[in-house]
PDB file of C-alpha atoms in Angstrom:
ATOM      1  CA  MET A   1       3.008 -17.125   8.328  1.00  0.00           C
ATOM      2  CA  GLN A   2       1.137 -15.027  10.930  1.00  0.00           C
ATOM      3  CA  ILE A   3      -0.455 -11.592  10.365  1.00  0.00           C
ATOM      4  CA  SER A   4      -0.352  -9.091  13.360  1.00  0.00           C
ATOM      5  CA  PRO A   5      -0.716  -5.595  14.066  1.00  0.00           C
ATOM      6  CA  MET A   6       2.389  -3.417  13.074  1.00  0.00           C
ATOM      7  CA  ARG A   7       4.258  -2.448  16.350  1.00  0.00           C
ATOM      8  CA  PRO A   8       7.464  -0.401  16.954  1.00  0.00           C
ATOM      9  CA  GLU A   9       9.427  -3.639  17.244  1.00  0.00           C
ATOM     10  CA  HIS A  10       8.764  -4.221  13.567  1.00  0.00           C
ATOM     11  CA  ALA A  11      10.336  -0.841  12.529  1.00  0.00           C
ATOM     12  CA  ALA A  12      13.665  -1.913  11.196  1.00  0.00           C
ATOM     13  CA  GLU A  13      12.059  -4.775   9.158  1.00  0.00           C
ATOM     14  CA  VAL A  14       9.199  -2.805   7.844  1.00  0.00           C
ATOM     15  CA  LEU A  15      11.382   0.264   6.675  1.00  0.00           C
ATOM     16  CA  ALA A  16      13.907  -2.145   5.130  1.00  0.00           C
ATOM     17  CA  ILE A  17      11.086  -3.620   3.048  1.00  0.00           C
ATOM     18  CA  TYR A  18       9.876  -0.107   1.996  1.00  0.00           C
ATOM     19  CA  GLN A  19      13.492   0.757   1.114  1.00  0.00           C
ATOM     20  CA  ALA A  20      13.509  -2.595  -0.948  1.00  0.00           C
ATOM     21  CA  GLY A  21      10.327  -1.348  -2.800  1.00  0.00           C
ATOM     22  CA  ILE A  22      11.959   2.061  -3.524  1.00  0.00           C
ATOM     23  CA  ASP A  23      15.045   0.447  -4.686  1.00  0.00           C
ATOM     24  CA  GLY A  24      13.182  -1.708  -7.030  1.00  0.00           C
ATOM     25  CA  GLY A  25      11.586   1.225  -8.966  1.00  0.00           C
ATOM     26  CA  ASN A  26       7.976   0.126  -9.405  1.00  0.00           C
ATOM     27  CA  ALA A  27       6.414   0.648  -6.030  1.00  0.00           C
ATOM     28  CA  THR A  28       6.609   4.377  -5.089  1.00  0.00           C
ATOM     29  CA  PHE A  29       7.468   7.688  -6.102  1.00  0.00           C
ATOM     30  CA  GLU A  30       9.352   8.165  -2.829  1.00  0.00           C
ATOM     31  CA  THR A  31      13.198   8.252  -3.055  1.00  0.00           C
ATOM     32  CA  ARG A  32      14.106   7.576   0.614  1.00  0.00           C
ATOM     33  CA  VAL A  33      12.536   5.827   3.619  1.00  0.00           C
ATOM     34  CA  PRO A  34      11.122   8.279   6.392  1.00  0.00           C
ATOM     35  CA  THR A  35      11.923   8.002  10.081  1.00  0.00           C
ATOM     36  CA  TRP A  36       9.606   5.494  11.709  1.00  0.00           C
ATOM     37  CA  GLU A  37       7.901   8.256  13.454  1.00  0.00           C
ATOM     38  CA  ALA A  38       7.112  10.103  10.258  1.00  0.00           C
ATOM     39  CA  PHE A  39       6.269   6.767   8.565  1.00  0.00           C
ATOM     40  CA  THR A  40       3.613   5.758  11.519  1.00  0.00           C
ATOM     41  CA  SER A  41       2.165   9.254  11.623  1.00  0.00           C
ATOM     42  CA  GLY A  42       0.925   8.981   8.275  1.00  0.00           C
ATOM     43  CA  LYS A  43      -0.785   5.558   8.723  1.00  0.00           C
ATOM     44  CA  LEU A  44      -4.006   4.962  10.519  1.00  0.00           C
ATOM     45  CA  ALA A  45      -3.046   3.146  13.871  1.00  0.00           C
ATOM     46  CA  ASP A  46      -5.838   0.397  13.976  1.00  0.00           C
ATOM     47  CA  HIS A  47      -5.169  -0.422  10.309  1.00  0.00           C
ATOM     48  CA  ARG A  48      -1.443  -1.403  10.072  1.00  0.00           C
ATOM     49  CA  PHE A  49      -0.314  -5.056   9.810  1.00  0.00           C
ATOM     50  CA  VAL A  50       2.851  -7.208   9.099  1.00  0.00           C
ATOM     51  CA  ALA A  51       3.066 -10.865   8.027  1.00  0.00           C
ATOM     52  CA  ALA A  52       5.935 -12.576   9.400  1.00  0.00           C
ATOM     53  CA  ASP A  53       7.292 -16.115   9.662  1.00  0.00           C
ATOM     54  CA  ALA A  54       9.354 -17.508  12.711  1.00  0.00           C
ATOM     55  CA  GLU A  55      12.488 -15.497  11.276  1.00  0.00           C
ATOM     56  CA  ARG A  56      11.597 -12.254   9.822  1.00  0.00           C
ATOM     57  CA  VAL A  57       8.645  -9.843   8.682  1.00  0.00           C
ATOM     58  CA  LEU A  58       7.712 -10.784   4.953  1.00  0.00           C
ATOM     59  CA  GLY A  59       5.702  -7.852   4.334  1.00  0.00           C
ATOM     60  CA  TRP A  60       3.226  -4.943   5.706  1.00  0.00           C
ATOM     61  CA  ALA A  61       0.212  -3.255   4.566  1.00  0.00           C
ATOM     62  CA  ALA A  62      -1.276   0.029   6.032  1.00  0.00           C
ATOM     63  CA  LEU A  63      -4.101   2.443   5.284  1.00  0.00           C
ATOM     64  CA  SER A  64      -3.635   6.188   5.290  1.00  0.00           C
ATOM     65  CA  PRO A  65      -6.354   8.736   5.326  1.00  0.00           C
ATOM     66  CA  SER A  66      -7.111   9.884   1.823  1.00  0.00           C
ATOM     67  CA  SER A  67      -8.096  13.441   2.715  1.00  0.00           C
ATOM     68  CA  PRO A  68      -8.494  15.399   6.375  1.00  0.00           C
ATOM     69  CA  ARG A  69     -11.841  16.547   5.325  1.00  0.00           C
ATOM     70  CA  PRO A  70     -14.668  14.857   7.513  1.00  0.00           C
ATOM     71  CA  CYS A  71     -16.782  13.875   4.369  1.00  0.00           C
ATOM     72  CA  TYR A  72     -13.892  11.438   3.398  1.00  0.00           C
ATOM     73  CA  ALA A  73     -13.644   9.883   6.850  1.00  0.00           C
ATOM     74  CA  GLY A  74     -14.606   6.457   5.193  1.00  0.00           C
ATOM     75  CA  VAL A  75     -11.970   6.535   2.303  1.00  0.00           C
ATOM     76  CA  ALA A  76      -8.411   5.446   2.680  1.00  0.00           C
ATOM     77  CA  GLU A  77      -5.481   4.809   0.926  1.00  0.00           C
ATOM     78  CA  VAL A  78      -3.737   1.372   0.650  1.00  0.00           C
ATOM     79  CA  SER A  79      -0.043   0.751   0.906  1.00  0.00           C
ATOM     80  CA  LEU A  80       1.170  -2.795   0.453  1.00  0.00           C
ATOM     81  CA  TYR A  81       5.111  -3.916   0.332  1.00  0.00           C
ATOM     82  CA  ILE A  82       6.382  -7.378   0.371  1.00  0.00           C
ATOM     83  CA  HIS A  83      10.117  -8.427   0.949  1.00  0.00           C
ATOM     84  CA  PRO A  84      11.564  -9.489  -2.458  1.00  0.00           C
ATOM     85  CA  GLY A  85      12.422 -12.846  -0.968  1.00  0.00           C
ATOM     86  CA  ALA A  86       8.747 -13.553  -0.213  1.00  0.00           C
ATOM     87  CA  GLN A  87       6.965 -12.327  -3.285  1.00  0.00           C
ATOM     88  CA  GLY A  88       4.786 -14.917  -5.046  1.00  0.00           C
ATOM     89  CA  ARG A  89       3.967 -16.800  -1.898  1.00  0.00           C
ATOM     90  CA  GLY A  90       0.570 -15.351  -0.942  1.00  0.00           C
ATOM     91  CA  VAL A  91       1.976 -12.950   1.420  1.00  0.00           C
ATOM     92  CA  GLY A  92       0.398 -10.041  -0.390  1.00  0.00           C
ATOM     93  CA  ARG A  93      -3.027 -11.787  -0.557  1.00  0.00           C
ATOM     94  CA  ALA A  94      -2.991 -12.357   3.091  1.00  0.00           C
ATOM     95  CA  LEU A  95      -2.042  -8.928   4.075  1.00  0.00           C
ATOM     96  CA  LEU A  96      -4.426  -7.233   1.665  1.00  0.00           C
ATOM     97  CA  GLY A  97      -7.262  -9.467   2.596  1.00  0.00           C
ATOM     98  CA  THR A  98      -6.651  -8.513   6.234  1.00  0.00           C
ATOM     99  CA  LEU A  99      -6.547  -4.828   5.488  1.00  0.00           C
ATOM    100  CA  ILE A 100      -9.713  -5.195   3.623  1.00  0.00           C
ATOM    101  CA  ASP A 101     -11.355  -6.760   6.753  1.00  0.00           C
ATOM    102  CA  SER A 102     -10.107  -4.278   9.039  1.00  0.00           C
ATOM    103  CA  SER A 103     -11.275  -1.415   6.869  1.00  0.00           C
ATOM    104  CA  GLU A 104     -14.674  -2.849   6.609  1.00  0.00           C
ATOM    105  CA  ARG A 105     -15.052  -3.426  10.481  1.00  0.00           C
ATOM    106  CA  GLY A 106     -13.611   0.124  10.856  1.00  0.00           C
ATOM    107  CA  GLY A 107     -16.456   1.675   8.686  1.00  0.00           C
ATOM    108  CA  PHE A 108     -14.425   2.478   5.527  1.00  0.00           C
ATOM    109  CA  TRP A 109     -16.468   2.575   2.165  1.00  0.00           C
ATOM    110  CA  THR A 110     -13.808   3.109  -0.169  1.00  0.00           C
ATOM    111  CA  LEU A 111     -10.234   1.877  -0.418  1.00  0.00           C
ATOM    112  CA  GLU A 112      -7.968   3.496  -3.020  1.00  0.00           C
ATOM    113  CA  ALA A 113      -4.728   2.308  -4.468  1.00  0.00           C
ATOM    114  CA  GLY A 114      -2.320   3.871  -7.111  1.00  0.00           C
ATOM    115  CA  ILE A 115      -0.104   1.403  -8.890  1.00  0.00           C
ATOM    116  CA  PHE A 116       2.663   1.864 -11.508  1.00  0.00           C
ATOM    117  CA  PRO A 117       1.191   0.003 -14.636  1.00  0.00           C
ATOM    118  CA  GLU A 118       4.510  -2.007 -14.745  1.00  0.00           C
ATOM    119  CA  ASN A 119       3.641  -3.419 -11.419  1.00  0.00           C
ATOM    120  CA  VAL A 120       1.574  -6.346 -12.901  1.00  0.00           C
ATOM    121  CA  ALA A 121       1.631  -8.644  -9.885  1.00  0.00           C
ATOM    122  CA  SER A 122       0.222  -5.705  -7.810  1.00  0.00           C
ATOM    123  CA  LEU A 123      -2.368  -4.849 -10.153  1.00  0.00           C
ATOM    124  CA  HIS A 124      -3.546  -8.459 -10.541  1.00  0.00           C
ATOM    125  CA  LEU A 125      -3.680  -9.031  -6.815  1.00  0.00           C
ATOM    126  CA  HIS A 126      -5.798  -5.832  -6.143  1.00  0.00           C
ATOM    127  CA  ARG A 127      -8.155  -6.729  -8.906  1.00  0.00           C
ATOM    128  CA  SER A 128      -8.617 -10.304  -7.607  1.00  0.00           C
ATOM    129  CA  LEU A 129      -9.757  -8.937  -4.336  1.00  0.00           C
ATOM    130  CA  GLY A 130     -12.397  -6.656  -5.698  1.00  0.00           C
ATOM    131  CA  PHE A 131     -10.357  -3.444  -6.706  1.00  0.00           C
ATOM    132  CA  ARG A 132     -11.387  -1.879 -10.043  1.00  0.00           C
ATOM    133  CA  GLU A 133      -9.591   0.357 -12.322  1.00  0.00           C
ATOM    134  CA  ILE A 134     -11.142   3.727 -12.374  1.00  0.00           C
ATOM    135  CA  GLY A 135      -8.482   5.353 -14.754  1.00  0.00           C
ATOM    136  CA  VAL A 136      -4.848   6.052 -15.361  1.00  0.00           C
ATOM    137  CA  ARG A 137      -3.229   9.204 -14.499  1.00  0.00           C
ATOM    138  CA  ARG A 138      -1.046   9.638 -17.387  1.00  0.00           C
ATOM    139  CA  ARG A 139       2.661  11.129 -16.820  1.00  0.00           C
ATOM    140  CA  VAL A 140       1.262  12.313 -13.300  1.00  0.00           C
ATOM    141  CA  ALA A 141       4.511  12.896 -11.711  1.00  0.00           C
ATOM    142  CA  ARG A 142       8.264  12.585 -12.363  1.00  0.00           C
ATOM    143  CA  HIS A 143      10.003   9.622 -10.924  1.00  0.00           C
ATOM    144  CA  HIS A 144      13.510   9.824  -9.712  1.00  0.00           C
ATOM    145  CA  HIS A 145      15.139   6.416  -9.588  1.00  0.00           C
ATOM    146  CA  ALA A 146      18.714   5.168 -10.039  1.00  0.00           C
ATOM    147  CA  GLY A 147      19.910   8.568 -11.325  1.00  0.00           C
ATOM    148  CA  VAL A 148      17.185   8.885 -13.724  1.00  0.00           C
ATOM    149  CA  SER A 149      14.112  11.240 -13.753  1.00  0.00           C
ATOM    150  CA  ARG A 150      11.183  10.366 -16.066  1.00  0.00           C
ATOM    151  CA  TRP A 151       7.334  10.773 -16.274  1.00  0.00           C
ATOM    152  CA  ARG A 152       5.231   7.844 -14.926  1.00  0.00           C
ATOM    153  CA  ASP A 153       1.699   6.842 -15.246  1.00  0.00           C
ATOM    154  CA  VAL A 154      -0.290   5.522 -12.280  1.00  0.00           C
ATOM    155  CA  VAL A 155      -3.290   3.121 -12.364  1.00  0.00           C
ATOM    156  CA  SER A 156      -6.016   4.410  -9.971  1.00  0.00           C
ATOM    157  CA  LEU A 157      -7.935   1.710  -8.470  1.00  0.00           C
ATOM    158  CA  GLU A 158     -10.769   1.599  -5.941  1.00  0.00           C
ATOM    159  CA  ARG A 159     -12.666  -1.066  -3.819  1.00  0.00           C
ATOM    160  CA  ARG A 160     -16.158  -0.114  -2.627  1.00  0.00           C
ATOM    161  CA  THR A 161     -17.819  -1.843   0.338  1.00  0.00           C
ATOM    162  CA  ASP A 162     -21.579  -2.464  -0.001  1.00  0.00           C
ATOM    163  CA  LEU A 163     -22.911  -0.342   2.976  1.00  0.00           C
ATOM    164  CA  ASP A 164     -26.330  -1.485   2.374  1.00  0.00           C
ATOM    165  CA  ALA A 165     -25.547  -5.290   2.966  1.00  0.00           C
TER     166      ALA A 165
END
């Protein structure tokens, strides 16, 4: 497995993995995949990565700005999606570790993640790499999935970088 910057030639596979996350029902409130242009415009160009083997993209990770306000310039939101056939093989750990390293080199002091409580593997991964739970947003939004609309909770996590180190 190799980690590399996300590029336009990865578009079809990255968006297919995103669609698989939508289809799985425990990754996002989104109901459809955006265009590549809309997708990349919301992600920070220097903080987007893919993990791939010789045959395909196995997963992707990216940072998005948490706010347009200058005082939050060092705060970013994490997105991490793994191909269903590659889950449980260390792809998520490798990608999230790369994203953390990239964020620290880029001067970010806080990474945020919002994860459905049912996504136990993602919660465990984030916690194992230094994220801590800061709260649960109860029934924060309605999730429309597979023809059903229901309220969902989201676990809020953050990872702080020691700026004085």
